[in-house]
Short mmCIF file of C-alpha atoms and ligand atoms in Angstrom, two decimals:
data_model
loop_
_atom_site.label_atom_id
_atom_site.label_comp_id
_atom_site.label_asym_id
_atom_site.label_seq_id
_atom_site.Cartn_x
_atom_site.Cartn_y
_atom_site.Cartn_z
CA MET K 1 14.73 5.80 -24.20
CA ALA K 2 16.58 5.79 -20.86
CA THR K 3 16.06 2.52 -18.93
CA GLU K 4 15.95 4.44 -15.60
CA LEU K 5 12.75 6.16 -16.68
CA LEU K 6 11.10 2.90 -17.08
CA THR K 7 12.19 1.06 -13.98
CA PRO K 8 13.36 3.48 -11.32
CA PRO K 9 16.02 2.20 -8.95
CA ARG K 10 15.20 0.94 -5.52
CA LYS K 11 15.37 3.75 -3.17
CA SER K 12 14.22 3.13 0.07
CA ASN K 13 15.20 6.44 1.82
CA LEU K 14 12.47 8.90 2.65
CA PHE K 15 10.27 10.13 -0.31
CA LEU K 16 11.05 13.61 -1.46
CA PRO K 17 8.70 15.05 -4.12
CA GLU K 18 9.98 16.83 -7.13
CA LEU K 19 7.11 19.29 -7.11
CA VAL K 20 4.46 20.31 -4.55
CA TYR K 21 1.00 21.77 -5.27
CA PHE K 22 -1.23 23.43 -2.65
CA GLU K 23 -4.87 23.98 -2.96
CA PRO K 24 -5.36 27.43 -1.28
CA ASP K 25 -7.85 26.16 1.47
CA SER K 26 -5.26 23.64 2.66
CA LEU K 27 -3.12 26.60 3.98
CA ASP K 28 -6.02 27.40 6.47
CA TYR K 29 -5.18 24.17 8.32
CA PRO K 30 -2.22 23.67 10.63
CA LYS K 31 -1.13 20.57 8.84
CA GLY K 32 -1.26 22.35 5.42
CA LYS K 33 0.94 25.09 6.89
CA LYS K 34 3.41 22.62 8.36
CA ILE K 35 3.74 20.86 5.02
CA TYR K 36 4.21 24.12 3.25
CA GLU K 37 6.97 25.17 5.49
CA TRP K 38 8.54 21.61 5.20
CA ALA K 39 8.41 22.01 1.32
CA GLN K 40 10.19 25.38 1.67
CA ALA K 41 12.76 24.11 3.88
CA GLN K 42 13.46 21.36 1.34
CA ASP K 43 13.71 23.98 -1.35
CA LEU K 44 11.14 22.26 -3.50
CA PRO K 45 9.35 23.87 -6.34
CA ILE K 46 5.97 25.09 -4.74
CA ARG K 47 2.84 25.94 -6.99
CA MET K 48 -0.66 26.84 -6.09
CA THR K 49 -3.74 25.27 -7.74
CA THR K 50 -7.39 25.99 -7.24
CA SER K 51 -8.17 22.21 -7.68
CA HIS K 52 -6.17 19.01 -8.21
CA ASN K 53 -8.39 18.44 -11.32
CA ARG K 54 -6.60 21.52 -12.96
CA ILE K 55 -3.29 19.92 -12.72
CA THR K 56 -2.86 19.11 -16.39
CA ASN K 57 0.57 20.61 -17.43
CA LEU K 58 2.98 18.41 -15.49
CA PRO K 59 6.54 18.47 -16.86
CA GLY K 60 7.86 15.63 -19.00
CA ASP K 61 8.69 15.08 -22.65
CA SER K 62 6.99 11.73 -23.00
CA GLU K 63 4.17 9.98 -21.47
CA LEU K 64 6.41 7.81 -19.38
CA GLU K 65 8.28 10.69 -18.14
CA LYS K 66 5.05 12.51 -17.23
CA TYR K 67 4.06 9.35 -15.34
CA ARG K 68 7.30 9.20 -13.45
CA ILE K 69 7.14 12.89 -12.63
CA ALA K 70 3.46 12.75 -11.61
CA LYS K 71 4.42 9.95 -9.02
CA ARG K 72 6.95 12.27 -7.46
CA THR K 73 4.35 15.12 -7.42
CA LEU K 74 2.61 16.01 -4.21
CA VAL K 75 -0.86 17.65 -4.07
CA VAL K 76 -1.88 19.01 -0.80
CA GLY K 77 -5.62 19.51 -0.30
CA VAL K 78 -8.76 19.36 1.80
CA LYS K 79 -10.96 16.25 1.73
CA LYS K 80 -14.44 17.57 1.02
CA THR K 81 -16.26 14.47 0.32
CA LEU K 82 -16.57 12.75 3.83
CA LYS K 83 -18.57 9.87 2.88
CA PHE K 84 -16.21 6.79 3.39
CA GLU K 85 -16.03 3.96 0.73
CA GLN K 86 -16.66 0.36 1.87
CA SER K 87 -13.56 -1.70 2.12
CA LYS K 88 -14.67 -5.30 2.43
CA PRO K 89 -13.58 -7.91 3.60
CA SER K 90 -10.71 -6.65 5.64
CA ALA K 91 -12.33 -3.51 7.15
CA GLU K 92 -15.88 -1.80 7.10
CA TYR K 93 -14.66 1.45 5.71
CA ALA K 94 -11.66 3.14 3.81
CA ILE K 95 -10.55 6.11 5.84
CA PRO K 96 -9.32 8.69 3.22
CA ILE K 97 -5.89 10.31 4.11
CA ALA K 98 -4.08 10.02 0.89
CA THR K 99 -4.42 8.69 -2.73
CA GLY K 100 -1.47 7.73 -5.08
CA CYS K 101 1.94 6.37 -4.31
CA MET K 102 5.55 7.18 -5.16
CA ALA K 103 6.53 3.50 -5.74
CA HIS K 104 6.58 1.66 -8.98
CA CYS K 105 5.21 -1.81 -8.32
CA HIS K 106 4.83 -3.08 -11.76
CA TYR K 107 1.50 -4.76 -10.90
CA CYS K 108 -0.06 -2.11 -8.76
CA TYR K 109 -3.85 -1.84 -9.16
CA LEU K 110 -3.65 1.95 -8.55
CA GLN K 111 -2.37 2.17 -12.21
CA THR K 112 -5.86 1.38 -13.29
CA THR K 113 -7.94 2.75 -10.59
CA LEU K 114 -6.27 6.17 -10.48
CA GLY K 115 -6.14 6.34 -14.26
CA ALA K 116 -4.66 9.67 -15.51
CA LYS K 117 -4.08 11.24 -12.12
CA PRO K 118 -1.13 9.28 -10.58
CA TYR K 119 0.15 12.19 -8.57
CA ILE K 120 -0.06 11.94 -4.70
CA ARG K 121 -2.83 13.81 -2.88
CA VAL K 122 -2.60 14.10 0.88
CA TYR K 123 -5.39 15.67 2.99
CA VAL K 124 -4.89 18.12 5.71
CA ASN K 125 -8.46 18.36 7.50
CA MET K 126 -7.80 15.41 9.74
CA ASP K 127 -10.37 16.66 12.31
CA ASP K 128 -13.14 16.51 9.69
CA ILE K 129 -11.98 13.02 8.74
CA THR K 130 -11.82 11.68 12.35
CA GLY K 131 -15.09 13.38 13.06
CA ALA K 132 -16.55 11.41 10.19
CA ALA K 133 -15.03 8.20 11.45
CA GLU K 134 -16.75 8.86 14.80
CA LYS K 135 -20.13 8.95 13.19
CA TYR K 136 -19.61 5.71 11.45
CA ILE K 137 -18.50 4.08 14.66
CA GLN K 138 -21.54 5.29 16.41
CA GLU K 139 -23.89 4.06 13.61
CA ARG K 140 -22.52 0.57 14.24
CA GLU K 141 -22.54 0.43 18.10
CA PRO K 142 -22.09 -2.08 19.77
CA GLU K 143 -20.22 -3.67 16.84
CA ILE K 144 -16.56 -2.84 16.27
CA THR K 145 -15.96 -0.65 13.10
CA ARG K 146 -12.67 -1.14 11.27
CA PHE K 147 -11.07 1.53 9.09
CA GLU K 148 -8.46 0.78 6.30
CA ALA K 149 -6.02 3.67 5.73
CA ALA K 150 -4.23 2.27 2.81
CA CYS K 151 -6.89 1.56 0.07
CA THR K 152 -5.54 4.11 -2.24
CA SER K 153 -2.14 4.80 -1.08
CA ASP K 154 0.66 3.56 1.03
CA PRO K 155 0.35 6.18 3.98
CA LEU K 156 3.48 5.04 5.73
CA GLY K 157 5.69 6.19 2.89
CA LEU K 158 4.20 9.65 3.43
CA GLU K 159 4.22 9.84 7.18
CA HIS K 160 7.39 11.84 7.49
CA ILE K 161 5.53 14.63 5.41
CA THR K 162 2.00 14.36 6.77
CA GLY K 163 1.95 12.67 10.17
CA SER K 164 -1.53 11.67 9.41
CA LEU K 165 -1.20 7.97 10.29
CA SER K 166 0.05 9.17 13.68
CA ASP K 167 -3.20 11.20 14.02
CA LEU K 168 -5.28 8.25 13.23
CA ILE K 169 -3.52 5.88 15.53
CA ARG K 170 -3.72 8.35 18.39
CA PHE K 171 -7.51 9.00 17.48
CA MET K 172 -8.32 5.24 17.28
CA ALA K 173 -6.70 4.46 20.62
CA GLU K 174 -9.29 6.29 22.29
CA GLN K 175 -12.16 4.67 20.49
CA PRO K 176 -13.43 1.72 22.46
CA LEU K 177 -15.18 0.45 19.19
CA GLY K 178 -13.03 1.90 16.45
CA ARG K 179 -10.03 -0.06 14.85
CA LEU K 180 -7.47 1.22 12.44
CA ARG K 181 -5.48 -0.95 9.86
CA PHE K 182 -3.07 -0.24 7.18
CA VAL K 183 -0.65 -2.04 4.98
CA SER K 184 2.85 -0.87 3.77
CA LYS K 185 5.62 -1.73 1.62
CA PHE K 186 7.92 0.67 3.50
CA HIS K 187 9.94 0.47 6.55
CA HIS K 188 9.88 3.95 8.03
CA VAL K 189 8.17 2.97 11.24
CA GLU K 190 10.10 5.17 13.73
CA PRO K 191 7.40 7.89 14.14
CA LEU K 192 4.87 5.22 15.08
CA LEU K 193 6.86 3.23 17.66
CA ASP K 194 6.21 5.30 20.81
CA LEU K 195 2.61 6.32 20.00
CA PRO K 196 -0.22 5.46 22.41
CA HIS K 197 -2.11 2.87 20.13
CA ASN K 198 -3.97 0.81 22.84
CA GLY K 199 -3.64 -2.23 20.43
CA HIS K 200 -6.24 -0.69 18.21
CA THR K 201 -4.15 -0.33 15.11
CA ARG K 202 -2.97 -3.29 13.18
CA VAL K 203 -0.27 -2.91 10.81
CA ARG K 204 0.29 -5.36 7.81
CA PHE K 205 3.38 -5.46 5.94
CA SER K 206 3.13 -6.43 2.33
CA VAL K 207 6.12 -9.05 1.92
CA ASN K 208 7.30 -11.24 -0.70
CA ALA K 209 10.15 -13.36 -1.77
CA ASP K 210 13.27 -11.21 -2.32
CA TYR K 211 13.15 -12.09 -6.15
CA VAL K 212 9.72 -10.53 -6.32
CA ILE K 213 10.66 -7.32 -4.44
CA LYS K 214 13.81 -6.81 -6.39
CA ASN K 215 12.18 -7.26 -9.74
CA PHE K 216 8.60 -5.91 -9.59
CA GLU K 217 8.64 -3.36 -6.73
CA PRO K 218 11.15 -0.59 -7.47
CA ALA K 219 11.19 2.37 -5.14
CA THR K 220 9.66 0.46 -2.08
CA SER K 221 11.69 -0.73 1.01
CA GLY K 222 13.73 -3.77 0.54
CA PHE K 223 13.14 -7.42 1.91
CA SER K 224 15.11 -7.11 5.15
CA GLU K 225 14.09 -3.58 5.85
CA ARG K 226 10.37 -4.45 5.91
CA ILE K 227 10.86 -7.53 7.88
CA GLU K 228 12.88 -5.46 10.48
CA ALA K 229 10.21 -2.92 10.63
CA ALA K 230 7.62 -5.67 11.29
CA GLY K 231 9.80 -6.85 14.34
CA LYS K 232 10.05 -3.24 15.56
CA MET K 233 6.11 -2.72 15.32
CA ALA K 234 5.54 -5.97 17.02
CA ARG K 235 7.90 -5.13 19.82
CA ALA K 236 6.15 -1.85 20.24
CA GLY K 237 3.04 -3.81 20.95
CA TYR K 238 1.03 -3.34 17.68
CA PRO K 239 -0.86 -6.26 16.39
CA VAL K 240 1.00 -7.19 13.15
CA GLY K 241 0.01 -9.03 10.13
CA PHE K 242 1.45 -9.91 6.64
CA ILE K 243 0.07 -9.67 3.26
CA VAL K 244 2.00 -11.91 0.94
CA ALA K 245 1.11 -10.56 -2.38
CA PRO K 246 1.33 -10.96 -5.19
CA ILE K 247 2.40 -14.58 -4.85
CA ILE K 248 4.30 -15.17 -8.06
CA TRP K 249 5.52 -18.40 -9.71
CA PHE K 250 9.09 -18.03 -10.68
CA ASP K 251 12.17 -20.39 -10.95
CA GLY K 252 13.08 -20.99 -7.34
CA TRP K 253 9.85 -19.88 -5.84
CA GLU K 254 9.94 -22.47 -3.14
CA GLU K 255 13.32 -21.36 -1.83
CA GLY K 256 12.50 -17.68 -2.14
CA TYR K 257 9.31 -18.01 -0.04
CA ALA K 258 10.75 -20.54 2.45
CA GLU K 259 13.42 -17.83 3.09
CA LEU K 260 10.75 -15.15 3.71
CA PHE K 261 9.17 -17.28 6.39
CA ARG K 262 12.63 -18.24 7.94
CA ARG K 263 13.33 -14.52 8.24
CA LEU K 264 10.01 -13.61 9.72
CA LYS K 265 10.33 -16.20 12.38
CA ALA K 266 13.71 -14.97 13.29
CA GLU K 267 12.67 -11.35 13.39
CA LEU K 268 9.39 -11.50 15.21
CA PRO K 269 9.22 -11.73 18.96
CA ALA K 270 7.47 -15.00 20.25
CA ASP K 271 4.44 -12.98 21.72
CA ALA K 272 3.49 -11.45 18.47
CA GLU K 273 2.29 -14.90 17.03
CA LYS K 274 -1.06 -15.30 18.67
CA GLN K 275 -2.19 -11.88 16.88
CA LEU K 276 -0.34 -12.69 13.79
CA THR K 277 -2.53 -12.83 10.53
CA PHE K 278 -1.58 -13.68 7.09
CA GLU K 279 -3.56 -12.77 3.84
CA LEU K 280 -2.38 -14.59 0.85
CA ILE K 281 -3.16 -13.21 -2.69
CA GLN K 282 -1.82 -14.98 -5.88
CA HIS K 283 -0.84 -12.80 -8.69
CA ARG K 284 -3.61 -11.91 -11.11
CA PHE K 285 -4.17 -9.52 -14.00
CA THR K 286 -7.07 -8.27 -16.00
CA LYS K 287 -6.62 -7.29 -19.80
CA THR K 288 -6.79 -3.62 -18.92
CA ALA K 289 -4.20 -4.08 -16.41
CA LYS K 290 -1.89 -5.85 -18.71
CA ARG K 291 -2.16 -3.09 -21.38
CA VAL K 292 -1.26 -0.33 -18.80
CA ILE K 293 1.65 -2.34 -17.31
CA GLU K 294 3.07 -2.97 -20.80
CA GLN K 295 2.86 0.79 -21.47
CA ARG K 296 4.42 1.94 -18.32
CA TYR K 297 7.01 -0.82 -17.66
CA PRO K 298 7.82 -2.14 -21.13
CA LYS K 299 10.70 -4.19 -19.92
CA THR K 300 8.95 -5.89 -16.98
CA LYS K 301 9.69 -9.56 -16.54
CA LEU K 302 6.14 -9.97 -15.06
CA GLU K 303 4.68 -13.03 -16.69
CA MET K 304 1.22 -12.13 -18.07
CA ASP K 305 0.66 -14.57 -20.78
CA GLU K 306 -3.17 -15.37 -20.93
CA ALA K 307 -2.41 -18.80 -22.30
CA LYS K 308 -0.66 -19.79 -19.11
CA ARG K 309 -3.43 -18.72 -16.95
CA LYS K 310 -6.93 -19.63 -15.91
CA TYR K 311 -9.75 -17.18 -16.51
CA LYS K 312 -11.68 -16.31 -13.53
CA TRP K 313 -15.05 -14.54 -14.29
CA GLY K 314 -15.52 -11.33 -12.44
CA LYS K 315 -18.81 -10.40 -10.57
CA TYR K 316 -18.95 -7.10 -12.34
CA GLY K 317 -17.87 -7.73 -15.99
CA GLN K 318 -14.00 -7.88 -16.42
CA GLY K 319 -12.56 -11.13 -15.33
CA LYS K 320 -9.02 -12.03 -14.04
CA TYR K 321 -6.25 -14.21 -15.04
CA VAL K 322 -5.00 -16.33 -12.15
CA TYR K 323 -2.75 -19.35 -12.04
CA PRO K 324 -4.26 -22.62 -13.14
CA ASP K 325 -5.41 -24.87 -10.23
CA GLU K 326 -2.31 -27.07 -10.17
CA GLN K 327 0.01 -24.09 -9.75
CA ALA K 328 -2.33 -22.23 -7.47
CA ASN K 329 -2.71 -25.24 -5.27
CA ALA K 330 0.97 -25.82 -5.19
CA LEU K 331 1.61 -22.24 -4.09
CA ARG K 332 -1.07 -22.42 -1.58
CA GLU K 333 -0.10 -25.60 -0.04
CA PHE K 334 3.56 -24.81 0.29
CA ILE K 335 3.04 -21.31 1.72
CA THR K 336 0.41 -22.61 4.14
CA GLU K 337 2.67 -25.31 5.41
CA GLN K 338 5.43 -22.74 5.87
CA ILE K 339 3.17 -20.52 8.00
CA PHE K 340 1.85 -23.29 10.20
CA GLU K 341 5.21 -24.85 10.67
CA LYS K 342 6.79 -21.36 11.67
CA PHE K 343 3.78 -19.72 13.41
CA PRO K 344 1.36 -22.57 14.44
CA SER K 345 -0.83 -20.09 16.45
CA SER K 346 -1.22 -17.54 13.59
CA SER K 347 -4.19 -17.25 11.38
CA ILE K 348 -4.43 -17.27 7.75
CA ASP K 349 -7.39 -14.93 6.72
CA TYR K 350 -7.62 -16.00 3.10
CA PHE K 351 -5.77 -17.26 0.06
CA THR K 352 -7.37 -15.86 -3.10
FE1 LIG M 1 1.16 0.42 -5.40
FE2 LIG M 1 1.66 -0.31 -2.99
FE3 LIG M 1 3.49 -0.42 -4.80
FE4 LIG M 1 2.62 1.80 -3.94
S1 LIG M 1 3.76 0.44 -2.60
S2 LIG M 1 3.04 1.27 -6.09
S3 LIG M 1 0.46 1.41 -3.47
S4 LIG M 1 1.66 -1.71 -4.86
#
């Protein structure tokens, strides 16, 4: 079996699907029409489907090839259920604009949560979605309501196709009590830099040691690209944060993470620091995730040896394997020190 099917190469250029499906009612919306014209202009194969649930015949000779192609298949539809999921602790609600992702991070939790539907869905009825958000904001007045746009996807990687993040940023700029946040492993921030955001959107970049990005995050933007994008967003006045995840113990981890914080310090403008937040998440896996990862990325170097981990019971059934206390403490102490040394006015939201 060809290795490139198992671990796609790093391609941080803009995502181009191999196949695009449209649900017919999506073409009743300007965004649906625009995406249709874009797909035609790119000369992409276009198919119609009455529902994404009917997409069962994706091309591919093996399960792995089908998976790879599904991740490069775009499905354009209308979001019918406008009941938002909760998104604790970083926001009150998940705001649904897309599901699925074209990248191939070996550890990605979408592999288990999206199950047999790894294709990328984007929604075109943004007025309905922002209308629902407005109601959620009103319900919580006078409290602020935060919405997370990246719970089920990496929307920045799709922005050149949909423009939906820009819609949300503009919408939230006008909401005195609404805030938006999203996280990304991509660097394509140009469309967002000149938007009126009113400081109401916080962007967090998911960053890591270069070793982790190179070995476990194929088809995302590289180490330097993400850090430079964070600098651009901070200079455009957006509140910026970083999710360092998954924090991985590897030979040379201290130097790898020290280099990350050195580069962040060099790139970020000094006035970004007081709004800077860090979220720190050590690598963990469940038995189910391990099984899926070994099928999809059989050559992964991701260490998932239960015997080397500590079992942490889960609230709802399945527990997780995290690093034993000694390793977790060493990681936490080292990274915390780095952050406070380089960014003394920033805050660490959590280490988990
Ligand atoms: Fe998953 Fe994020 Fe990687 Fe996409 S970029 S595969 S959503 S971890």
